[in-house]
Coordinates of C-alpha atoms in Angstrom, one line a residue:
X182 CA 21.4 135.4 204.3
X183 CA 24.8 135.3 202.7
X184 CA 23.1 137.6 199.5
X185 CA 22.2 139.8 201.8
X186 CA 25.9 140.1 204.0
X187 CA 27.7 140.1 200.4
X188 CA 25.5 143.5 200.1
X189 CA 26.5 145.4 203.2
X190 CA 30.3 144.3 202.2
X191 CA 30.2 145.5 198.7
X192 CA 29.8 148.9 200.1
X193 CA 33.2 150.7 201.8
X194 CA 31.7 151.1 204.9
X195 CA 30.0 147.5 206.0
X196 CA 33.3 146.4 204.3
X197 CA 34.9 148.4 207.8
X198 CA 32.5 147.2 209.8
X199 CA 32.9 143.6 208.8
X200 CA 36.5 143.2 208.9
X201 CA 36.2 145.0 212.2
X202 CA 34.0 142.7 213.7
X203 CA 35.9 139.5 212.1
X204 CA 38.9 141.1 213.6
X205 CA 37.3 141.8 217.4
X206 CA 35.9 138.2 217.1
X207 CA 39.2 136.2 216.1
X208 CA 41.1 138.7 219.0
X209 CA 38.9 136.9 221.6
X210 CA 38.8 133.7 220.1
X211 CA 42.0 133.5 219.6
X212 CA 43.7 134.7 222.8
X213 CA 40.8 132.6 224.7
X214 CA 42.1 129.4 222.9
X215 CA 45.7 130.9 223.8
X216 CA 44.7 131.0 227.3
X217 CA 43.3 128.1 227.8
X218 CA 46.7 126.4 226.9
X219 CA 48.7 128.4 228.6
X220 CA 50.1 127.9 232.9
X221 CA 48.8 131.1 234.0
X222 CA 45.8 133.5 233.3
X223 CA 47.0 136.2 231.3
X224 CA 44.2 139.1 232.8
X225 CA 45.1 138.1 236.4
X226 CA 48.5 138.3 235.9
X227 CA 48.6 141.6 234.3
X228 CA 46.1 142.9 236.9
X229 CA 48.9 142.2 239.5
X230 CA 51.4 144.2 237.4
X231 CA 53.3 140.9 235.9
X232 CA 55.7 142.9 233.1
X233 CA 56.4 139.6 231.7
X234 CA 52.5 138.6 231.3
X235 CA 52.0 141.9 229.9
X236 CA 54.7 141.7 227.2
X237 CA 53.7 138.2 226.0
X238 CA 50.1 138.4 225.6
X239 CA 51.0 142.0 224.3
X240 CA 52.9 139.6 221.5
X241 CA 50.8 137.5 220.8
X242 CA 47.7 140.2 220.4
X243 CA 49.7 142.0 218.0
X244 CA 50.9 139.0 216.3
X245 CA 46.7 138.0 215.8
X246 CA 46.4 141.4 214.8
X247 CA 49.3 141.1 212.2
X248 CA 48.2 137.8 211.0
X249 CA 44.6 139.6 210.4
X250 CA 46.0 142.7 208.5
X251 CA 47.9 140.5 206.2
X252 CA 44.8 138.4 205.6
X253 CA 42.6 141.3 205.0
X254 CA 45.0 143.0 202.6
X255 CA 44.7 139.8 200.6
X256 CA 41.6 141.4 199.2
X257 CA 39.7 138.6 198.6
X258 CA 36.8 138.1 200.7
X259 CA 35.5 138.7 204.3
X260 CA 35.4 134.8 204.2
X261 CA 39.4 134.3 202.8
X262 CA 39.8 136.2 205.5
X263 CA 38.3 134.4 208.2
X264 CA 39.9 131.5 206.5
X265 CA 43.6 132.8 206.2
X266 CA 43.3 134.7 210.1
X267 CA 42.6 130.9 211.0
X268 CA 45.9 129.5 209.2
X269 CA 48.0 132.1 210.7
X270 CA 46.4 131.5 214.0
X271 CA 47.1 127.8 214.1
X272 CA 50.7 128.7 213.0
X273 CA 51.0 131.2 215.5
X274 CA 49.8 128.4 218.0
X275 CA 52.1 125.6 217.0
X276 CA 55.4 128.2 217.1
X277 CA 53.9 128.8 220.9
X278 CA 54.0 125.2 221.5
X279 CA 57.1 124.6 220.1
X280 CA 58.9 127.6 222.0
X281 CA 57.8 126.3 225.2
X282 CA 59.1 123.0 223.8
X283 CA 62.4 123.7 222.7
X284 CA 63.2 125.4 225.9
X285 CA 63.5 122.1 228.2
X286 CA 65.6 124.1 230.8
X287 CA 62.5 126.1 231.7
X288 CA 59.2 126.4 231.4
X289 CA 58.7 129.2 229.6
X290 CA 54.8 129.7 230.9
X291 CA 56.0 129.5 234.4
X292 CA 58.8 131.6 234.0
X293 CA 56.2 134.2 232.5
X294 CA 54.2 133.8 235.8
X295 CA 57.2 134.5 238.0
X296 CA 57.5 137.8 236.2
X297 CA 60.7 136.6 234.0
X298 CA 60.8 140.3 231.8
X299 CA 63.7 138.5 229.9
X300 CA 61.3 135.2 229.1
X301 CA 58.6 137.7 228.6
X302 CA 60.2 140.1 226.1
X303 CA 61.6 137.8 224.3
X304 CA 58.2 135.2 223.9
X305 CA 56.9 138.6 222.8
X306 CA 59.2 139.0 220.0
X307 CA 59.2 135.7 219.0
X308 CA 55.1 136.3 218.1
X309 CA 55.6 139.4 216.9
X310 CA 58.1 138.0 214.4
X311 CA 56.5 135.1 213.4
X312 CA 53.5 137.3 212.6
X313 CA 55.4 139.2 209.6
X314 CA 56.9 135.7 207.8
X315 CA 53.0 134.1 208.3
X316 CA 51.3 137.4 207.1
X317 CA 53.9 137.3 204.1
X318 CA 52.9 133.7 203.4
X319 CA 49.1 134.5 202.7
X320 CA 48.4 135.5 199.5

């Protein structure tokens, strides 16, 4: 099986394909395990019109999305870059916990869910951010 995968990827077009797919797999994953975590469902709250819902999970999708790039422009493998997207993710995922963390004033997931645009905007660039110094890290 893996002989026959390492022959679709050495050619340029399974190569799109399968970071595509390892990409669209690791999006849902990913913001799944996100979700799970987090106070408030992130599709129902942007089905209501919740800016603030909308510009976090707008984060942190670009910051997986980031994280991928980075690990995909490594060059090494399709399976480096499962491997790398994963390290970023669980980086991503611990600067998450931590923000809601050091922010023992509020709650920064129910803040989200009440629609705080400033909480919102600024959990977005805090993903967004973090992305760029993980995605520089993976080499």
């Amino acid at each position: 099986m893996k002989n026959s995968l390492d022959h679709l990827l050495s050619h340029p077009l399974g190569m799109l394909v399968g970071y595509f797919a390892v990409a669209i797999v690791a999006l849902i994953v990913f913001l799944g395990l996100f979700e799970v975590v987090a106070r408030y469902n992130f599709w129902k709250e942007i089905g209501r019109g919740n800016v603030a819902a909308s510009l976090a999970t707008g984060g942190k999708f670009f910051a997986i999305c980031n994280v991928l790039r980075y690990s995909i422009e490594a060059k090494t493998s399709l399976y480096e870059t499962m491997k790398w997207g994963t390290y970023g993710f669980i980086l991503l995922f611990v600067s998450y916990l931590l923000f809601e963390f050091l922010t023992p004033v509020f709650s920064v997931d129910e803040e989200i869910r009440k629609d705080n645009r400033a909480v919102g905007g600024f959990s977005l660039l805090i993903s967004v951010s973090l992305s760029y110094v993980i995605g520089a890290c993976i080499f």
